[in-house]
Coordinates of C-alpha atoms and ligand atoms in Angstrom, one line a residue:
M28 CA 4.6 -40.4 35.5
Q29 CA 2.3 -42.6 33.6
A30 CA 3.5 -43.8 30.2
G31 CA 1.2 -43.2 27.3
T32 CA 0.3 -45.7 24.7
P33 CA 2.6 -45.8 21.7
A34 CA 0.0 -44.0 19.7
E35 CA -0.3 -41.2 22.3
D36 CA 3.5 -40.9 22.5
A37 CA 3.8 -40.6 18.7
A38 CA 1.0 -38.0 18.7
E39 CA 2.8 -36.0 21.4
G40 CA 6.0 -36.3 19.5
R41 CA 4.4 -35.0 16.3
A42 CA 2.9 -32.1 18.2
K43 CA 6.3 -31.3 19.7
V44 CA 7.9 -31.4 16.3
G45 CA 5.0 -29.3 14.9
R46 CA 5.4 -26.7 17.6
A47 CA 9.2 -26.6 17.2
E48 CA 8.7 -26.3 13.4
A49 CA 6.1 -23.5 13.8
A50 CA 8.5 -21.6 16.1
R51 CA 11.3 -22.0 13.6
W52 CA 9.1 -20.7 10.8
S53 CA 7.8 -17.8 12.9
G54 CA 11.4 -16.7 13.4
A55 CA 12.1 -17.1 9.7
L56 CA 9.0 -15.1 8.7
D57 CA 9.9 -12.4 11.2
M58 CA 13.4 -12.3 9.6
L59 CA 11.9 -12.1 6.0
N60 CA 9.6 -9.3 7.1
L61 CA 12.4 -7.4 8.6
V62 CA 14.5 -7.7 5.5
R63 CA 11.5 -6.6 3.5
A64 CA 11.0 -3.5 5.8
Q65 CA 14.7 -2.7 6.1
P66 CA 16.7 -4.0 3.1
G67 CA 20.4 -4.2 3.9
V68 CA 19.7 -4.5 7.7
T69 CA 22.7 -6.3 9.2
R70 CA 22.4 -9.7 10.8
A71 CA 23.5 -8.2 14.1
E72 CA 20.8 -5.5 13.9
A73 CA 18.3 -8.2 12.9
A74 CA 19.1 -10.3 15.9
R75 CA 18.6 -7.3 18.2
A76 CA 15.3 -6.3 16.5
L77 CA 13.9 -9.9 16.7
G78 CA 15.2 -10.4 20.2
V79 CA 17.1 -13.5 19.4
G80 CA 20.8 -14.5 20.0
S81 CA 23.4 -14.1 17.3
G82 CA 23.6 -17.9 16.9
T83 CA 19.9 -18.2 16.2
A84 CA 20.0 -15.3 13.8
T85 CA 22.9 -16.9 12.0
E86 CA 21.0 -20.2 11.8
I87 CA 17.8 -18.6 10.5
C88 CA 19.7 -16.7 7.9
A89 CA 21.6 -19.8 6.7
R90 CA 18.3 -21.6 6.3
L91 CA 16.7 -18.7 4.4
R92 CA 19.8 -18.4 2.2
A93 CA 19.8 -22.1 1.4
L94 CA 16.1 -21.7 0.3
D95 CA 17.0 -18.8 -2.0
L96 CA 14.9 -16.5 0.2
I97 CA 17.6 -14.0 1.2
A98 CA 21.1 -13.2 0.3
E99 CA 23.9 -12.2 2.7
R100 CA 26.8 -9.9 1.9
P101 CA 29.7 -8.9 4.1
A102 CA 28.7 -5.7 5.9
P103 CA 31.1 -2.8 5.9
P104 CA 33.0 -2.9 9.2
S105 CA 31.4 -0.5 11.7
G106 CA 34.4 -0.2 13.9
R107 CA 33.0 -2.1 16.8
G108 CA 31.6 -5.5 17.3
R109 CA 32.3 -8.6 15.3
P110 CA 32.1 -8.6 11.5
T111 CA 28.5 -9.1 10.4
T112 CA 26.6 -9.4 7.1
S113 CA 23.9 -7.3 5.5
L114 CA 20.6 -9.0 4.4
H115 CA 19.0 -8.6 1.0
A116 CA 16.5 -10.1 -1.4
H117 CA 17.9 -13.3 -3.0
P118 CA 18.6 -12.8 -6.7
E119 CA 16.5 -16.0 -7.4
G120 CA 14.0 -15.3 -4.6
P121 CA 10.2 -14.9 -4.8
L122 CA 8.7 -12.1 -6.8
A123 CA 5.3 -10.3 -7.0
A124 CA 3.7 -9.1 -10.2
V125 CA 2.3 -5.7 -9.4
V126 CA -0.3 -3.8 -11.5
D127 CA -1.6 -0.3 -11.3
I128 CA -4.7 0.6 -13.3
R129 CA -5.0 4.3 -13.5
Q130 CA -7.3 6.9 -15.2
S131 CA -5.6 6.9 -18.6
D132 CA -2.9 4.1 -18.4
W133 CA -1.8 1.0 -16.7
R134 CA 1.6 -0.2 -15.4
V135 CA 2.9 -3.7 -14.6
A136 CA 6.2 -4.4 -12.9
V137 CA 7.9 -7.1 -10.9
A138 CA 8.9 -6.6 -7.3
D139 CA 11.3 -8.5 -5.1
L140 CA 11.4 -8.9 -1.3
E141 CA 13.1 -5.5 -1.0
G142 CA 10.3 -3.8 -2.9
S143 CA 12.4 -2.8 -5.8
L144 CA 10.3 -2.4 -8.9
T145 CA 11.8 -3.6 -12.2
D146 CA 10.7 -4.7 -15.7
T147 CA 8.0 -2.1 -15.8
A148 CA 5.7 -2.3 -18.7
T149 CA 3.1 0.5 -19.4
G150 CA 0.3 1.1 -21.8
R151 CA -2.2 3.8 -22.4
H152 CA -5.9 2.8 -22.5
T153 CA -6.9 2.8 -26.1
S154 CA -10.3 1.9 -24.9
K155 CA -11.4 2.1 -21.3
R156 CA -13.6 -1.0 -21.8
P157 CA -12.7 -3.3 -18.8
D158 CA -12.2 -6.4 -20.9
R159 CA -9.7 -4.5 -23.1
V160 CA -7.8 -3.0 -20.2
L161 CA -7.7 -6.2 -18.3
A162 CA -6.6 -8.2 -21.4
A163 CA -3.6 -5.8 -21.9
V164 CA -2.7 -6.2 -18.2
R165 CA -3.1 -10.0 -18.4
D166 CA -0.7 -10.1 -21.3
A167 CA 1.9 -8.1 -19.5
V168 CA 1.6 -10.3 -16.4
A169 CA 1.9 -13.4 -18.6
G170 CA 5.1 -11.9 -20.0
L171 CA 6.5 -11.7 -16.5
A172 CA 5.5 -15.2 -15.7
E173 CA 7.2 -16.4 -18.9
R174 CA 10.4 -14.7 -17.9
Y175 CA 10.5 -15.5 -14.2
G176 CA 8.4 -18.7 -14.0
R177 CA 7.3 -19.9 -10.6
R178 CA 9.3 -17.2 -8.9
V179 CA 6.2 -15.1 -9.4
R180 CA 4.3 -16.0 -6.2
A181 CA 1.5 -13.4 -6.1
V182 CA -0.3 -10.8 -8.2
S183 CA -1.4 -7.5 -6.6
V184 CA -3.5 -5.0 -8.4
S185 CA -4.0 -1.3 -7.5
T186 CA -6.9 0.5 -9.1
A187 CA -8.4 3.9 -9.1
G188 CA -11.7 2.8 -7.8
T189 CA -13.6 1.4 -4.9
V190 CA -12.8 -2.3 -4.3
R191 CA -15.0 -4.8 -2.6
R192 CA -14.3 -8.5 -2.3
G193 CA -12.2 -8.8 -5.5
T194 CA -14.5 -6.6 -7.5
I195 CA -14.1 -3.0 -8.6
V196 CA -17.5 -1.8 -7.6
Q197 CA -17.1 1.7 -9.1
A198 CA -14.3 3.6 -10.7
S199 CA -15.6 6.9 -11.9
V200 CA -12.4 7.9 -13.6
L201 CA -12.5 4.8 -15.7
N202 CA -16.3 4.7 -15.9
W203 CA -16.4 1.2 -14.5
R204 CA -19.0 -0.4 -12.4
D205 CA -19.0 -3.9 -10.9
V206 CA -15.9 -5.1 -12.8
E207 CA -14.7 -8.5 -11.4
V208 CA -11.0 -9.0 -11.8
E209 CA -10.5 -12.6 -12.6
P210 CA -7.1 -14.1 -11.7
L211 CA -4.5 -12.6 -13.9
L212 CA -2.1 -15.4 -13.2
P213 CA -4.0 -18.6 -12.3
G214 CA -2.5 -20.6 -9.4
V215 CA -1.1 -17.8 -7.4
P216 CA -2.8 -15.6 -4.8
Q217 CA -4.1 -12.2 -6.1
A218 CA -4.8 -9.1 -4.1
L219 CA -6.9 -6.2 -5.3
G220 CA -6.9 -2.8 -3.6
N221 CA -7.8 0.9 -4.0
D222 CA -4.9 3.0 -5.2
A223 CA -5.1 5.6 -2.3
T224 CA -5.4 2.8 0.3
L225 CA -2.3 1.1 -1.1
A226 CA -0.4 4.4 -1.4
G227 CA -1.2 5.1 2.3
L228 CA -0.2 1.6 3.2
A229 CA 3.2 2.1 1.6
E230 CA 3.6 5.6 3.1
A231 CA 2.8 4.3 6.6
R232 CA 4.9 1.1 6.4
L233 CA 7.9 2.6 4.7
N234 CA 8.1 6.0 6.3
H235 CA 6.2 5.8 9.6
P236 CA 6.6 2.1 10.6
G237 CA 4.6 0.9 13.5
R238 CA 2.7 4.2 14.0
A239 CA -1.0 5.1 13.6
V240 CA -1.1 7.0 10.3
L241 CA -4.0 8.8 8.7
F242 CA -3.2 9.2 5.0
L243 CA -5.1 11.6 2.8
T244 CA -4.5 12.3 -0.9
V245 CA -6.1 14.6 -3.4
E246 CA -5.9 13.9 -7.1
V247 CA -9.3 13.7 -8.8
G248 CA -11.3 13.6 -5.7
L249 CA -9.9 12.5 -2.3
G250 CA -8.8 9.1 -1.1
G251 CA -7.0 7.8 1.9
I252 CA -6.7 5.2 4.6
F253 CA -6.0 4.8 8.3
V254 CA -3.1 2.5 8.8
D255 CA -2.6 1.3 12.4
G256 CA 0.7 -0.4 13.1
G257 CA 1.2 -1.4 9.5
R258 CA -2.4 -2.7 9.0
A259 CA -4.7 -0.8 6.7
L260 CA -8.3 -0.6 8.1
T261 CA -10.4 -1.5 5.1
G262 CA -13.5 -2.9 6.8
A263 CA -15.5 -6.1 6.4
T264 CA -15.4 -6.3 2.6
G265 CA -12.4 -4.1 1.7
A266 CA -14.4 -1.1 0.7
G267 CA -13.7 0.9 3.9
G268 CA -11.5 4.0 4.0
E269 CA -13.5 5.8 1.4
F270 CA -12.9 9.1 3.2
G271 CA -13.7 11.0 0.0
H272 CA -17.3 10.0 0.4
A273 CA -17.7 11.3 3.9
P274 CA -20.2 14.2 3.7
F275 CA -17.8 17.0 4.6
G276 CA -18.7 18.9 1.5
D277 CA -21.8 20.9 0.3
P278 CA -24.9 18.8 0.9
A279 CA -26.4 20.3 -2.3
V280 CA -23.7 18.8 -4.5
A281 CA -24.2 15.3 -6.0
C282 CA -21.3 13.0 -6.2
P283 CA -20.9 10.4 -9.0
C284 CA -20.9 7.7 -6.2
G285 CA -24.6 8.3 -5.7
A286 CA -24.4 10.2 -2.4
R287 CA -24.6 14.0 -1.8
G288 CA -22.2 16.3 -0.1
C289 CA -19.2 14.1 -0.6
W290 CA -15.8 15.5 0.4
D291 CA -14.4 14.0 -2.8
V292 CA -16.1 16.7 -5.0
A293 CA -15.4 19.6 -2.5
V294 CA -11.6 19.7 -2.5
D295 CA -10.4 19.0 -6.1
G296 CA -10.3 20.7 -9.5
R297 CA -14.0 20.0 -10.0
A298 CA -14.8 21.9 -6.8
V299 CA -12.6 24.9 -7.7
A300 CA -14.3 25.1 -11.1
R301 CA -17.8 24.9 -9.6
L302 CA -17.0 27.6 -7.1
R303 CA -15.8 29.8 -9.9
G304 CA -19.0 29.2 -11.9
E305 CA -17.2 27.2 -14.6
D306 CA -18.0 23.8 -16.2
E307 CA -16.5 20.7 -14.8
P308 CA -13.0 20.4 -16.3
D309 CA -12.0 17.4 -18.5
D310 CA -8.9 17.0 -16.4
P311 CA -9.6 18.1 -12.9
R312 CA -6.0 17.4 -11.7
S313 CA -4.3 19.7 -14.2
Y314 CA -7.1 22.3 -13.6
L315 CA -6.3 22.3 -9.9
I316 CA -2.5 22.6 -10.5
D317 CA -3.1 25.7 -12.7
A318 CA -5.7 27.1 -10.2
L319 CA -3.3 26.9 -7.3
V320 CA -1.2 29.7 -8.8
D321 CA -4.0 31.6 -10.5
P322 CA -4.9 34.9 -8.6
G323 CA -8.4 34.7 -10.1
A324 CA -8.9 31.3 -8.4
R325 CA -7.7 32.4 -5.0
A326 CA -11.1 32.5 -3.2
A327 CA -12.2 29.2 -4.6
V328 CA -8.8 27.6 -3.7
A329 CA -9.1 29.0 -0.2
E330 CA -12.5 27.5 0.2
C331 CA -11.2 24.0 -0.9
A332 CA -8.3 24.3 1.5
S333 CA -10.7 25.1 4.2
V334 CA -12.9 22.1 3.4
L335 CA -9.8 19.9 3.4
G336 CA -8.8 21.3 6.8
R337 CA -12.2 20.8 8.3
G338 CA -12.5 17.2 7.1
T339 CA -9.0 16.3 8.2
A340 CA -9.9 17.6 11.7
G341 CA -13.0 15.4 11.7
L342 CA -10.9 12.3 10.8
V343 CA -8.3 13.2 13.4
N344 CA -11.0 13.2 16.0
V345 CA -12.3 9.8 14.7
F346 CA -9.1 7.9 14.4
D347 CA -6.7 9.5 16.9
P348 CA -3.6 9.2 14.5
E349 CA 0.0 10.0 15.5
V350 CA 0.8 11.1 12.0
V351 CA -1.4 12.8 9.4
C352 CA 0.2 12.3 6.0
L353 CA -1.0 14.4 3.1
G354 CA -0.3 13.1 -0.4
G355 CA -1.0 14.0 -4.1
L356 CA -2.0 17.6 -4.5
A357 CA -3.1 18.0 -0.8
P358 CA 0.1 19.5 0.4
E359 CA 0.1 22.0 -2.4
L360 CA -3.6 22.9 -1.8
R361 CA -2.7 23.5 1.9
R362 CA 0.3 25.6 0.9
A363 CA -1.7 27.7 -1.5
A364 CA -4.1 28.8 1.3
P365 CA -2.3 28.0 4.6
D366 CA -4.5 30.3 6.7
A367 CA -7.7 28.9 5.4
F368 CA -6.5 25.3 6.0
A369 CA -5.2 26.1 9.5
A370 CA -8.3 28.0 10.6
A371 CA -10.6 25.2 9.6
Y372 CA -8.4 22.4 10.9
E373 CA -8.0 24.1 14.3
A374 CA -11.7 25.0 14.6
G375 CA -12.7 21.4 13.8
T376 CA -10.2 19.7 16.2
M377 CA -11.3 18.7 19.7
G378 CA -9.9 21.0 22.3
F379 CA -7.8 18.4 24.2
R380 CA -5.8 17.7 21.0
S381 CA -4.2 21.1 21.0
E382 CA -1.9 19.8 23.8
D383 CA -0.4 17.1 21.7
P384 CA -1.6 17.4 18.1
P385 CA -0.6 14.7 15.5
E386 CA 2.3 15.5 13.2
L387 CA 1.0 16.9 9.9
V388 CA 3.5 15.9 7.2
P389 CA 3.6 15.7 3.4
S390 CA 4.0 12.3 1.8
V391 CA 7.5 11.5 0.5
L392 CA 6.7 8.7 -1.9
D393 CA 6.1 9.8 -5.5
R394 CA 3.6 8.4 -7.9
D395 CA 5.0 4.9 -7.4
A396 CA 3.3 4.9 -4.0
S397 CA 0.3 2.7 -5.1
M398 CA 2.7 0.2 -6.8
L399 CA 4.8 0.1 -3.6
G400 CA 1.6 -0.5 -1.6
A401 CA 0.5 -3.2 -4.0
T402 CA 3.9 -4.8 -3.4
E403 CA 3.3 -4.7 0.3
A404 CA 0.0 -6.4 -0.1
A405 CA 1.5 -9.1 -2.4
F406 CA 4.3 -10.0 0.0
D407 CA 1.7 -10.1 2.8
A408 CA 0.2 -13.0 0.8
I409 CA 3.6 -14.6 -0.1
L410 CA 5.2 -14.4 3.4
T411 CA 2.8 -16.8 5.2
E412 CA 3.6 -20.2 6.6
H413 CA 1.6 -21.7 3.8
G414 CA 3.3 -19.5 1.1
I415 CA 6.8 -20.4 2.3
A416 CA 5.8 -24.1 2.7
D417 CA 4.8 -24.1 -1.0
W418 CA 8.0 -22.4 -2.0
I419 CA 10.0 -25.0 -0.2
E420 CA 8.0 -27.9 -1.6
E421 CA 8.5 -26.7 -5.2
R422 CA 12.2 -26.6 -4.7
A423 CA 12.5 -30.0 -3.2
Ligands
ZN29 ZN1 -19.3 10.3 -3.2

């Protein structure tokens, strides 16, 4: 073996240390992500899930505990095996400020590693002017930063609109166009996402982990996302997943987005009203809720359920999901006209799929889903090697 120069030896030594350090951190990040996905997981279960020995798991947990990243509590004895601990968010650990900007109000809350939302502040839009709404939200986020200081490591914003590269390009329910969301808390990473995309991300990660999930939700219009193994497919600029603007509707009907025939305006309260020859309702969501139980609206509701079923079949053919999860008012629309939905869904689905169709399930998260999805996006930004390195450096 030929000896290297001292400089080469030193470089090799540094590379070795670097690789060892990276391996240590990748184990630590895996552990943090596991605690995030399964709060209260035991250390013994975590070792099995990560494929490491119990000694390594103990060592990783001790390190994360010393850095205030996780807390360990004695786990209740399970009757077999050695005593273990359960793993939780550390009470002084990193936090995310999460924001939801909706049609008529906003919410701001703080979330820990376990995804528990606390300190929720809310406000109704007194004006929908973007500067006013964002100023109110900025004040609420500043309040959290004042209270929690540098524990707030990321800001994540969910909005009822189409998002592209940090800008809300259009939000028809807010009447916004091209609204840039400046950093709400300078110095920390900020994520911005569409509310339906984030709701689907939460639904997929929390209730169908690791699976290929097509999420569709009807509120005012239709939104959704395809989440593959925990990753939301949002395209090159983040504006992907706008399933509501696939032309599964009536080509004669114009959509506020600028296209015609959008699915968005063919499955909601606006569609039911139009099919009944009525004016567009002020509150399409409440209108649809009433229409679902109104015998006079039965035919129009059945038509919307049919359009929902046909488009769902189209996306099943496109994405090949294992699970189709219906959120918002979509399960109720399906339930109000089950035959119309089923006939259109089956007619639109490719023949080979009848052998092994995807599961079709209602969503289980309530209206917090977008906030929970925003929390997921925030911790994706926090739990990186860089993010953890910053956390450690600030505590040194
Ligand atoms: Zn459209």
